[in-house]
mmCIF file of C-alpha atoms in Angstrom:
data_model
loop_
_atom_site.group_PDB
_atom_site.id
_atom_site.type_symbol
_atom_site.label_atom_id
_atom_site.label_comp_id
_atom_site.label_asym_id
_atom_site.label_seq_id
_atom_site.Cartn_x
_atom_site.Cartn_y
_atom_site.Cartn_z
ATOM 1 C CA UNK C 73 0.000 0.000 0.000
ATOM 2 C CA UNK C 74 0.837 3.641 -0.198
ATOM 3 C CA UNK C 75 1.659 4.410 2.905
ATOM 4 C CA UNK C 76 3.335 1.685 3.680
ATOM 5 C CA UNK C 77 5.483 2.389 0.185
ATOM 6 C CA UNK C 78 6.127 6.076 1.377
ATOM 7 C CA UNK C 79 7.724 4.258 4.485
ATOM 8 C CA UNK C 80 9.892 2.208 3.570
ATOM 9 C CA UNK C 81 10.969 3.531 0.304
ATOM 10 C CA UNK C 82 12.255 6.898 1.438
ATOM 11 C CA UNK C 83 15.605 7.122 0.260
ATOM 12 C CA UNK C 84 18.524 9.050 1.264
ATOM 13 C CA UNK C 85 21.936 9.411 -0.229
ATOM 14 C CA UNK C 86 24.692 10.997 0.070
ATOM 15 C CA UNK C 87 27.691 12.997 -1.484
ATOM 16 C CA UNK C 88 30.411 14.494 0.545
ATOM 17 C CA UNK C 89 33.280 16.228 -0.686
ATOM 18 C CA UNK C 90 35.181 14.888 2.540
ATOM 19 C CA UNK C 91 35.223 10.870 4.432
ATOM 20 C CA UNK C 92 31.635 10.749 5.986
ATOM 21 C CA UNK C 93 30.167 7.796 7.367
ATOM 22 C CA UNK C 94 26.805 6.187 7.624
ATOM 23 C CA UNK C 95 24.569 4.757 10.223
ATOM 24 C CA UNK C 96 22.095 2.419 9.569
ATOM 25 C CA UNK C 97 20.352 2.583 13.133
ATOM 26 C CA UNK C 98 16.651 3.639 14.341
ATOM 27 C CA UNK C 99 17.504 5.930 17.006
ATOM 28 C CA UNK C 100 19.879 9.238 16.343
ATOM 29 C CA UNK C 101 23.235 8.063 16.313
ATOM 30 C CA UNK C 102 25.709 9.506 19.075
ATOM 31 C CA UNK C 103 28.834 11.016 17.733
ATOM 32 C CA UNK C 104 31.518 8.685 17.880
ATOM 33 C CA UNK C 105 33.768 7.845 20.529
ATOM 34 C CA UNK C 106 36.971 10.078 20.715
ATOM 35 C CA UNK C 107 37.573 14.161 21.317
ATOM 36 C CA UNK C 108 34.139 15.849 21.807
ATOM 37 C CA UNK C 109 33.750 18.917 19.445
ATOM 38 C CA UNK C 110 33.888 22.650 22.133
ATOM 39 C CA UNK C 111 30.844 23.475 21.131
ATOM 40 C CA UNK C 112 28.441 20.639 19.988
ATOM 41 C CA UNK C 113 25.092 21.368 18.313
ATOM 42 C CA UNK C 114 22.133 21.400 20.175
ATOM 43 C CA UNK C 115 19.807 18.168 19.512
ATOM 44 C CA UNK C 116 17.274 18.933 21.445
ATOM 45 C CA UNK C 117 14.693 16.495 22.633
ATOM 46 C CA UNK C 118 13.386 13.580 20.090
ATOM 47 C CA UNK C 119 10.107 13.677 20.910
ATOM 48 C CA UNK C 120 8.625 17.394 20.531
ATOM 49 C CA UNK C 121 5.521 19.096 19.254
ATOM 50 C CA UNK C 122 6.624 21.911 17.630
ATOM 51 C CA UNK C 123 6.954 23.248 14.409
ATOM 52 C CA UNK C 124 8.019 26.799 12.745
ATOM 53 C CA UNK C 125 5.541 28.936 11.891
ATOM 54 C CA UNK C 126 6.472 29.189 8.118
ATOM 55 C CA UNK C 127 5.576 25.598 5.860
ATOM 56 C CA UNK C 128 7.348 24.706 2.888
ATOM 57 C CA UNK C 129 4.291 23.736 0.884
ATOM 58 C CA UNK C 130 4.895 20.753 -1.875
ATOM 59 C CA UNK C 131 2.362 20.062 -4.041
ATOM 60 C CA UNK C 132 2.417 17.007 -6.840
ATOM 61 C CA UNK C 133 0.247 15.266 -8.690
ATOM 62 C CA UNK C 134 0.172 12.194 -5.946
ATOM 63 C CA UNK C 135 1.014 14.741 -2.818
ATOM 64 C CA UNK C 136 0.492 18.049 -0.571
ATOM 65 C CA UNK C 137 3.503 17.842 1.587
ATOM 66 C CA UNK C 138 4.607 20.494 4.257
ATOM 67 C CA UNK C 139 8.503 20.552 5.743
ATOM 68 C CA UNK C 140 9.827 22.830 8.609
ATOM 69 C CA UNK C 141 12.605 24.576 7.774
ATOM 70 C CA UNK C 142 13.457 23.899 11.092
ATOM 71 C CA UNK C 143 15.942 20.964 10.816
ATOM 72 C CA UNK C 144 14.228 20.511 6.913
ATOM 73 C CA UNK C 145 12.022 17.664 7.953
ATOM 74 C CA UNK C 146 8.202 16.543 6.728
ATOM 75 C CA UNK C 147 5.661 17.462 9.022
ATOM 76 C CA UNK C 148 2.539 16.625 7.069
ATOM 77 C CA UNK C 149 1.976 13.987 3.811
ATOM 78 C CA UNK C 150 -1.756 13.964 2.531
ATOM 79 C CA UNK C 151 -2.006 11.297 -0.437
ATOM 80 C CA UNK C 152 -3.265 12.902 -3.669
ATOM 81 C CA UNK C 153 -4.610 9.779 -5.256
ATOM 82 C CA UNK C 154 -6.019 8.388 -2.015
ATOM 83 C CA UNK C 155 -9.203 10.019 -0.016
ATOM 84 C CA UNK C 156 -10.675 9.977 2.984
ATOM 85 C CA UNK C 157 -13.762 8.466 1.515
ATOM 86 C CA UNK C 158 -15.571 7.591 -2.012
ATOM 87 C CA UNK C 159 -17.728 10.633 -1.602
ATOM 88 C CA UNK C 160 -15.490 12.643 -0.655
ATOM 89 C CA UNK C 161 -12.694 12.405 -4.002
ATOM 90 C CA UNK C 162 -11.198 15.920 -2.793
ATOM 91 C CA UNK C 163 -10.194 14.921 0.796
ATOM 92 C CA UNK C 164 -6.630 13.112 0.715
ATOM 93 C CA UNK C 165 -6.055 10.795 3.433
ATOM 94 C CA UNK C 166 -3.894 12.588 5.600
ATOM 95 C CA UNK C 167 -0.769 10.098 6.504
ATOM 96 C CA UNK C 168 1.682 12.445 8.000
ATOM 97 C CA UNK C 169 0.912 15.368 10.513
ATOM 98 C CA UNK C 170 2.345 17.427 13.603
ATOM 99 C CA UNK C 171 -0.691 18.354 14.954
ATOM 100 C CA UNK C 172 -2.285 18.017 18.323
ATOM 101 C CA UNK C 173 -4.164 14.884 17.083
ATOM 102 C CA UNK C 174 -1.092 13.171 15.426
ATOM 103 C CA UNK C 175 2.166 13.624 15.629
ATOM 104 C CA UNK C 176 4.079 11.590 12.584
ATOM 105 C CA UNK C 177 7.183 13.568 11.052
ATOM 106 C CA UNK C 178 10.632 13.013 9.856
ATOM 107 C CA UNK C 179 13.317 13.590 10.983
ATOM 108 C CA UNK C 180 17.086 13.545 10.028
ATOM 109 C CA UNK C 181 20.128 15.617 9.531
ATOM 110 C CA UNK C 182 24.118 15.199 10.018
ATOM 111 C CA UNK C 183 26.178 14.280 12.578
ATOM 112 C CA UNK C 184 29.948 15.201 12.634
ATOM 113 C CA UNK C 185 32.969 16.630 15.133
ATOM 114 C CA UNK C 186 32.682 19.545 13.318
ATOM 115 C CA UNK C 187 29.732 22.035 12.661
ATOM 116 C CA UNK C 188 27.056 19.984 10.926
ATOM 117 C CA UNK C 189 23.033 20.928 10.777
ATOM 118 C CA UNK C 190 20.470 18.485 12.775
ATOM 119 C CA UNK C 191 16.803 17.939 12.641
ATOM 120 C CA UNK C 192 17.049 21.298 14.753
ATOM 121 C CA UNK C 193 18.750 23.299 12.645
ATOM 122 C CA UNK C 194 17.201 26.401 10.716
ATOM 123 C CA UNK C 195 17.703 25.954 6.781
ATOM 124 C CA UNK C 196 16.913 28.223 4.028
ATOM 125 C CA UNK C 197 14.914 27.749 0.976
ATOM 126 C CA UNK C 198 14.773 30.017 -2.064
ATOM 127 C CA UNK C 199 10.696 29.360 -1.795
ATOM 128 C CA UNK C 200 7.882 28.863 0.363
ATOM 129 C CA UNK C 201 6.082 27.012 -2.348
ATOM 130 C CA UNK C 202 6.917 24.517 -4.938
ATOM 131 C CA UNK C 203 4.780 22.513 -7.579
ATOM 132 C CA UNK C 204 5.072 19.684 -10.006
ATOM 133 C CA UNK C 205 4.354 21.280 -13.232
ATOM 134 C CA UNK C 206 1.934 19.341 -15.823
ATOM 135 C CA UNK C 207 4.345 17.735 -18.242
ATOM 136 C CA UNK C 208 7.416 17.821 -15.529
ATOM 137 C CA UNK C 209 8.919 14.383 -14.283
ATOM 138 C CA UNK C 210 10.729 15.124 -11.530
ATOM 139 C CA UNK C 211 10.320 18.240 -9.015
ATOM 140 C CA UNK C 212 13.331 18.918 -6.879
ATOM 141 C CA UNK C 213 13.170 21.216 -3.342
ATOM 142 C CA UNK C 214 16.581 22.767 -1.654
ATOM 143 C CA UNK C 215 17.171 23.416 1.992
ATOM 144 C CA UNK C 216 20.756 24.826 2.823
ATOM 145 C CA UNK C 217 22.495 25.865 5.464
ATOM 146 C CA UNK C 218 26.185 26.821 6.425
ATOM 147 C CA UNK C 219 28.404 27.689 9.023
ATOM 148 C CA UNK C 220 32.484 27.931 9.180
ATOM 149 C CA UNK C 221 32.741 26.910 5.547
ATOM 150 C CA UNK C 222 30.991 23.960 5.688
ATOM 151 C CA UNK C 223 27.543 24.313 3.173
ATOM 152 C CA UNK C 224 25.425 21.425 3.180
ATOM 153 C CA UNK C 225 22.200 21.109 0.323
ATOM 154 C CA UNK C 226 19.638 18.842 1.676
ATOM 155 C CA UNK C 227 17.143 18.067 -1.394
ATOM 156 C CA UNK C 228 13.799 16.429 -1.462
ATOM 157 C CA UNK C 229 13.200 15.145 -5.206
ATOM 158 C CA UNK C 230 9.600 13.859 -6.086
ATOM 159 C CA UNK C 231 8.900 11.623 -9.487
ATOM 160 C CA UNK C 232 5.399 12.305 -11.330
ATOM 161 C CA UNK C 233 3.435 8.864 -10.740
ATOM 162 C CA UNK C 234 5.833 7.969 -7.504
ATOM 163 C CA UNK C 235 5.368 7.380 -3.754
ATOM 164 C CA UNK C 236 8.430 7.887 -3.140
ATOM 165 C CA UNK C 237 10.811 10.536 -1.683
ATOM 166 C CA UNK C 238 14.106 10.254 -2.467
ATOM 167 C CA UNK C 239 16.753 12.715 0.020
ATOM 168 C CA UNK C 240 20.213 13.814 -1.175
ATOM 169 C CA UNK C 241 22.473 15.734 1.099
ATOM 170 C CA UNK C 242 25.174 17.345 -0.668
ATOM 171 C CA UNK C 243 28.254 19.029 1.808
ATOM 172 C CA UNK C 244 30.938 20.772 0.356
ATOM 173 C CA UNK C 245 33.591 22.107 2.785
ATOM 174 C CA UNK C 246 35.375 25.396 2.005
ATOM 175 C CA UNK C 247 37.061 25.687 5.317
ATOM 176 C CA UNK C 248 40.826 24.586 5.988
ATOM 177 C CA UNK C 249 39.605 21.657 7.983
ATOM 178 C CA UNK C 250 38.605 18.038 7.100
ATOM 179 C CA UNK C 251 34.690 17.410 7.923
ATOM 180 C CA UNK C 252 33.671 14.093 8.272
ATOM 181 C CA UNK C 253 30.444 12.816 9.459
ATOM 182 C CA UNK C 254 27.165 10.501 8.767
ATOM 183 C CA UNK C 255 23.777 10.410 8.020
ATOM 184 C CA UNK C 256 20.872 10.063 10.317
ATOM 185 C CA UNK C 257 17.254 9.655 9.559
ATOM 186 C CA UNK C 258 13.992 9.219 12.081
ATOM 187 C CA UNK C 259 10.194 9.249 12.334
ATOM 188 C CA UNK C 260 8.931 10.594 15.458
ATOM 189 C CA UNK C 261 5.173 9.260 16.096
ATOM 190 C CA UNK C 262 2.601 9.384 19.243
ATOM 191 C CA UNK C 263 0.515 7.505 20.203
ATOM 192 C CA UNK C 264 -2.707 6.785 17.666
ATOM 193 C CA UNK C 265 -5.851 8.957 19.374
ATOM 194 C CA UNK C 266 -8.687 6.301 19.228
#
């Protein structure tokens, strides 16, 4: 099903222009063992229900998606091609949402020695709003971010006719120091409201 497809299929991948490592775990990975960075980014709690006033808004022909800039992460998914009931074609079933109802959201960011944005960390966008053209195949949305010469591009990219959500982070690393770091990815969920 759908949902189910959204869930397991979301992608991410990588390109750094410096060693970075990967983690492959369900829980935010710790930095590793070994010299602790002076200043280390602030994580903040997993589990919180809040979100920035200002949406990203994503529409395509099979979603309306909204992401925080705040750490760059989705914080509602409503299926296009899939409604809340027969009579009702124009409601999509809402699957994602930070609301007081549900909370279901991704999360995910970087984790390094060095300076490297988290699923707390403000990004920028060039737009609040972004749409899969008729006649477009592929729809791509930038979040950046940089500090001490390191830039890192986070990019969603949605395919016309596909449930899934493929996430590149690109980090290229003008400063005089090597950056290395990995990966993380999370959904944070409550409890279902019955």
């Amino acid at each position: 099903d759908s949902a189910a497809s959204l869930q397991q299929e979301m992608a991410a991948t990588q390109e750094t222009s410096n060693t970075a490592q990967t983690s492959n775990t369900n829980e935010v990975p710790t930095i590793i063992a070994g010299p602790q960075p002076e200043n280390p980014p602030d994580r903040g709690p997993v589990i919180e229900n809040t979100v920035s006033s200002l949406q990203v808004k994503i529409q395509t022909d099979l979603f309306q998606i909204q992401i925080d800039p705040r750490g760059a992460g989705i914080n509602h998914a409503a299926l296009m091609d899939f409604p809340t009931a027969i009579d009702k074609p124009e409601d999509p079933y809402v699957l994602m949402d930070n609301s007081q109802s549900l909370v279901y959201v991704t999360q995910g960011g970087l984790l390094s020695k060095q300076p490297a944005p988290t699923h707390e960390t403000p990004y920028q966008t060039p737009d609040q709003s972004y749409v899969l053209q008729p006649g477009e195949t592929t729809l791509q949305v930038p979040f950046t971010w940089t500090s001490n010469g390191i830039n890192v591009t986070k990019t969603y990219e949605f395919t016309q006719g596909s449930h899934i959500v493929m996430v590149r982070y690109i980090i290229r690393n003008d400063s005089n120091n090597i950056w290395s770091g990995r990966s993380y990815t999370q959904f944070k969920r409550s409890k279902p409201v019955s």
